[in-house]
PDB file of C-alpha atoms in Angstrom:
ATOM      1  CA  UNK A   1      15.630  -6.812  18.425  1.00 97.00           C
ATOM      2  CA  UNK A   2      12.709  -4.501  17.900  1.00 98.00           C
ATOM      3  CA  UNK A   3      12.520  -1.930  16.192  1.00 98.00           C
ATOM      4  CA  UNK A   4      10.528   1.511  15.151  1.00 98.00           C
ATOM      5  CA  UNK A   5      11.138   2.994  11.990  1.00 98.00           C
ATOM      6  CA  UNK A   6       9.815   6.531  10.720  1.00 98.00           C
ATOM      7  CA  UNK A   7       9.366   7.692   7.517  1.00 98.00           C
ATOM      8  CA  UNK A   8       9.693  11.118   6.625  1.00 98.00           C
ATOM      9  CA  UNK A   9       9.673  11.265   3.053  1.00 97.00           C
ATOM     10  CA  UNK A  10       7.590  10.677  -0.021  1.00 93.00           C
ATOM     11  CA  UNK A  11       7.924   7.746  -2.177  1.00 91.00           C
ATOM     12  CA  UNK A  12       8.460   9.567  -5.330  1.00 86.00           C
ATOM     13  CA  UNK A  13      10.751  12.760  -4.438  1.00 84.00           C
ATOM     14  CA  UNK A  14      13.221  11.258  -2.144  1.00 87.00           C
ATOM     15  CA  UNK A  15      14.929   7.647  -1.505  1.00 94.00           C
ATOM     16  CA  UNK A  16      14.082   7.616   2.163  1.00 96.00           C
ATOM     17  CA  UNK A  17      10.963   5.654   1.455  1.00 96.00           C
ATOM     18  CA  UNK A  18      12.354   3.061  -0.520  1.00 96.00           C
ATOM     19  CA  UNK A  19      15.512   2.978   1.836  1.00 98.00           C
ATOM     20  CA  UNK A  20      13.035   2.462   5.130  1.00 98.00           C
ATOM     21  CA  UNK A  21      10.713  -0.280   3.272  1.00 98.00           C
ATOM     22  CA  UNK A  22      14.159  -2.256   2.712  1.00 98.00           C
ATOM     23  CA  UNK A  23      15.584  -1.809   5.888  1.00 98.00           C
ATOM     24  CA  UNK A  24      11.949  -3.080   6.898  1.00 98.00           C
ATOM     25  CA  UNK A  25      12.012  -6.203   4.692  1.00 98.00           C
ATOM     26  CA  UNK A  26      15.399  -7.184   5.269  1.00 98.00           C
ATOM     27  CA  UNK A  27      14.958  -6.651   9.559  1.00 98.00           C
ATOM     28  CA  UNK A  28      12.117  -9.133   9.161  1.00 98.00           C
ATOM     29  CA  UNK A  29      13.406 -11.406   7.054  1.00 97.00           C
ATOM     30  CA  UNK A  30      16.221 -11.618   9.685  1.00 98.00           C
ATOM     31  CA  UNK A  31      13.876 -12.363  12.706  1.00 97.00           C
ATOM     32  CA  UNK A  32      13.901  -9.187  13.728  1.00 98.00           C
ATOM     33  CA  UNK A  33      10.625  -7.308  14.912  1.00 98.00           C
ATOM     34  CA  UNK A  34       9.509  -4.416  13.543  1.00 98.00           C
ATOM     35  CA  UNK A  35       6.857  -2.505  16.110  1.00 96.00           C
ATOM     36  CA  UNK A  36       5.527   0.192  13.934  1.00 98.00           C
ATOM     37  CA  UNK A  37       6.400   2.214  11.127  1.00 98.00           C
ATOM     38  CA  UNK A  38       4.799   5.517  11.410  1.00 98.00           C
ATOM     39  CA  UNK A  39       4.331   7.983   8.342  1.00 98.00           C
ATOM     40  CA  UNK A  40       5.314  11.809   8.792  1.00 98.00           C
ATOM     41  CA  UNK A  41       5.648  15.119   7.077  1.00 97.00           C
ATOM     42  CA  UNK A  42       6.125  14.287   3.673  1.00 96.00           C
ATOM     43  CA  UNK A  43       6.079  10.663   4.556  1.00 97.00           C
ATOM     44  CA  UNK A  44       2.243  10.263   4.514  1.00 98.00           C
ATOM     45  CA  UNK A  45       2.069   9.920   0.986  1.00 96.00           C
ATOM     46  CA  UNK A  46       3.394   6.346   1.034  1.00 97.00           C
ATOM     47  CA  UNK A  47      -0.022   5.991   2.400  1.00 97.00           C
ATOM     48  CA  UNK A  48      -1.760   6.917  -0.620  1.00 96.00           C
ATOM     49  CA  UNK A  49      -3.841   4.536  -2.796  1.00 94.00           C
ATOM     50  CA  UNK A  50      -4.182   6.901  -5.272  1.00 92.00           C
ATOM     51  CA  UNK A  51      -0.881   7.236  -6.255  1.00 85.00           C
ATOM     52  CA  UNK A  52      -0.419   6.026  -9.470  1.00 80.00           C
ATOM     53  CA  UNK A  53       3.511   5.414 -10.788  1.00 77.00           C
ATOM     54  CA  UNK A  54       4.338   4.317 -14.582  1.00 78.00           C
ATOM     55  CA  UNK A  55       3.962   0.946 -15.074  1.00 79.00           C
ATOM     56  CA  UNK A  56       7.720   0.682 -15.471  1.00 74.00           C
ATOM     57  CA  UNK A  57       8.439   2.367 -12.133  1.00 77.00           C
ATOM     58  CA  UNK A  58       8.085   0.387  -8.309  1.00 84.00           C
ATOM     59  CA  UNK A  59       4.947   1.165  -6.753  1.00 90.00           C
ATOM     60  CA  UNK A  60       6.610   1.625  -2.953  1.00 94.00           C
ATOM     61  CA  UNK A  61       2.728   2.205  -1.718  1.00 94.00           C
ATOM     62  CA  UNK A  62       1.985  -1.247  -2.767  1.00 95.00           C
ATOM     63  CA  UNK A  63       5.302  -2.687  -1.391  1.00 96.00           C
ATOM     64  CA  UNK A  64       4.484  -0.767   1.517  1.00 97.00           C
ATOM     65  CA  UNK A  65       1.006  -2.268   1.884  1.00 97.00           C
ATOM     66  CA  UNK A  66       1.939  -5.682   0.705  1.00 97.00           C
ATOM     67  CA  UNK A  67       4.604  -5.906   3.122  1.00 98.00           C
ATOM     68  CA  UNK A  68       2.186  -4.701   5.808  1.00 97.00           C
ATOM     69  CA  UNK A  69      -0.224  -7.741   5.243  1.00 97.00           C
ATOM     70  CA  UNK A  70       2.258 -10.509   4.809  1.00 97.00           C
ATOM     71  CA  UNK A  71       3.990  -9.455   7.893  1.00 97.00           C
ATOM     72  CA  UNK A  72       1.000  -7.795  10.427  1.00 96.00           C
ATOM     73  CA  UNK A  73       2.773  -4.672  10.448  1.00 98.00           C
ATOM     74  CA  UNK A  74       1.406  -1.463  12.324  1.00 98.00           C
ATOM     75  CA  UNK A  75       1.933   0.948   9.456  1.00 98.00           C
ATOM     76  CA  UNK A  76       0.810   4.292  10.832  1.00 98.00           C
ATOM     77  CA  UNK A  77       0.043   7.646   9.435  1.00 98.00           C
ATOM     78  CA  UNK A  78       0.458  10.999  11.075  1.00 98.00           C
ATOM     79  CA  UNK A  79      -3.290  12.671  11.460  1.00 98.00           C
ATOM     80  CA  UNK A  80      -1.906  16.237  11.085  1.00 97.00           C
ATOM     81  CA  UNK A  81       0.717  15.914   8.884  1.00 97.00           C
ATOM     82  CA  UNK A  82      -2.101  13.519   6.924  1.00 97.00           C
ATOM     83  CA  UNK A  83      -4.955  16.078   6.916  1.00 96.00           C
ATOM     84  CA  UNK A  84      -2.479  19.065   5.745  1.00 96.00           C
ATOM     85  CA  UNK A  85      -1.256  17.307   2.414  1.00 95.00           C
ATOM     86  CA  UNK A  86      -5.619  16.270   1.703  1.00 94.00           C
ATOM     87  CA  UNK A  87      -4.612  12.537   2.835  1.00 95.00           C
ATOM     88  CA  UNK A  88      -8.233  11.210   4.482  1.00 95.00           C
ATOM     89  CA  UNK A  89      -8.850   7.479   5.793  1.00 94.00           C
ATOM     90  CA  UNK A  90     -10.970   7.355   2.943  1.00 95.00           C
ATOM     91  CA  UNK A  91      -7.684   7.470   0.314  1.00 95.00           C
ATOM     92  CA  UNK A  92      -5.330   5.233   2.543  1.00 97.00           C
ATOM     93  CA  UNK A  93      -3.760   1.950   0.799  1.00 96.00           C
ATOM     94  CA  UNK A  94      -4.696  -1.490   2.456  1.00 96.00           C
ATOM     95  CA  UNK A  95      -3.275  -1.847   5.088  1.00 97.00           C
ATOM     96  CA  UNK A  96      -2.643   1.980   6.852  1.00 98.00           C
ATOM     97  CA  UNK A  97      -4.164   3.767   9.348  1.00 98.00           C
ATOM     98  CA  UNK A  98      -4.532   7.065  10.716  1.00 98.00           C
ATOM     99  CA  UNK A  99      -3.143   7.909  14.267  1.00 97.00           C
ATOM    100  CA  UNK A 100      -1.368  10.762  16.064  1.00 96.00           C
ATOM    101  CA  UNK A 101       2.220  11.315  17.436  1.00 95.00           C
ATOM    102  CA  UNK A 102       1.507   9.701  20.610  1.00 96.00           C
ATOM    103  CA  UNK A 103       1.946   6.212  18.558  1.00 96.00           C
ATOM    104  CA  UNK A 104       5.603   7.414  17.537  1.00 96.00           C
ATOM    105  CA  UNK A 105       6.234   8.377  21.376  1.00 96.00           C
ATOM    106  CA  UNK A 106       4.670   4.740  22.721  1.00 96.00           C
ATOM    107  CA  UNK A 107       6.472   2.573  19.924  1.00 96.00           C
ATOM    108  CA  UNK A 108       9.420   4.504  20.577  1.00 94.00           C
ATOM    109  CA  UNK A 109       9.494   4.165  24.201  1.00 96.00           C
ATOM    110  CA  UNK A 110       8.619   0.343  23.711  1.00 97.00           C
ATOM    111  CA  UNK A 111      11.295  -0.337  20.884  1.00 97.00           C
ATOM    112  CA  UNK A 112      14.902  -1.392  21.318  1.00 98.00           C
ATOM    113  CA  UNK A 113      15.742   0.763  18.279  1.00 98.00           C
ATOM    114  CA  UNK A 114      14.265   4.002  16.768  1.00 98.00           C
ATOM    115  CA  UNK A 115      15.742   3.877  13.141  1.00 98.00           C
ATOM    116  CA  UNK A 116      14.685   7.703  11.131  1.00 98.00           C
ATOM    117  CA  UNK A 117      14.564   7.678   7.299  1.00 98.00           C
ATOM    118  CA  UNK A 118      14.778  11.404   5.907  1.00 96.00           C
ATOM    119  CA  UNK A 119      15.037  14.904   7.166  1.00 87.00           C
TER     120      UNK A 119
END
């Protein structure tokens, strides 16, 4: 099956993030492909490198990015929703990049399943 998954939450104010990276890891680790995960609203911040939780605390932007590389993921974050919270390419972990909506639409359109995470 393939799948889409957005993200519409922030890693640190909300356990949509950590929910979606999960769902993520354990779709894959089933066989299952996972098309693109695209950022939004509040979601972009799981792009951002400089992020910095307590070392006691998971750091879901390096899962996020970690899980991107071992797997090739398309990790995708909104431009405008991006640009409003100060996010720049310049700031984005390993492994993100910068788009617009029409890559939700496409991977949407070319998934089996669209799975949301958060409001």
């Amino acid at each position: 099956m393939k799948f889409c998954v957005l993200v519409n939450e922030g890693p640190f104010n909300h356990q949509a993030s950590d929910s979606a990276y999960h769902f993520v890891k354990a779709a894959l680790d089933k066989g299952h492909e996972v098309m693109r995960v695209f950022f939004y609203h509040d979601g972009v911040n799981n792009a951002n490198r400089l992020s910095a939780p307590q070392q006691d605390d998971r750091n879901i932007v390096k899962l996020w990015s970690e899980l991107g590389k071992e797997h090739d993921l398309d990790l995708v974050v909104c431009v405008a929703a991006a640009l409003r919270r100060g996010l720049k390419e310049e700031i984005l972990a390993e492994g993100f990049r910068i788009s617009g909506l029409g890559q939700l639409i496409e991977a949407g359109m070319e998934s089996d399943r669209f799975v949301e995470f958060g409001d």
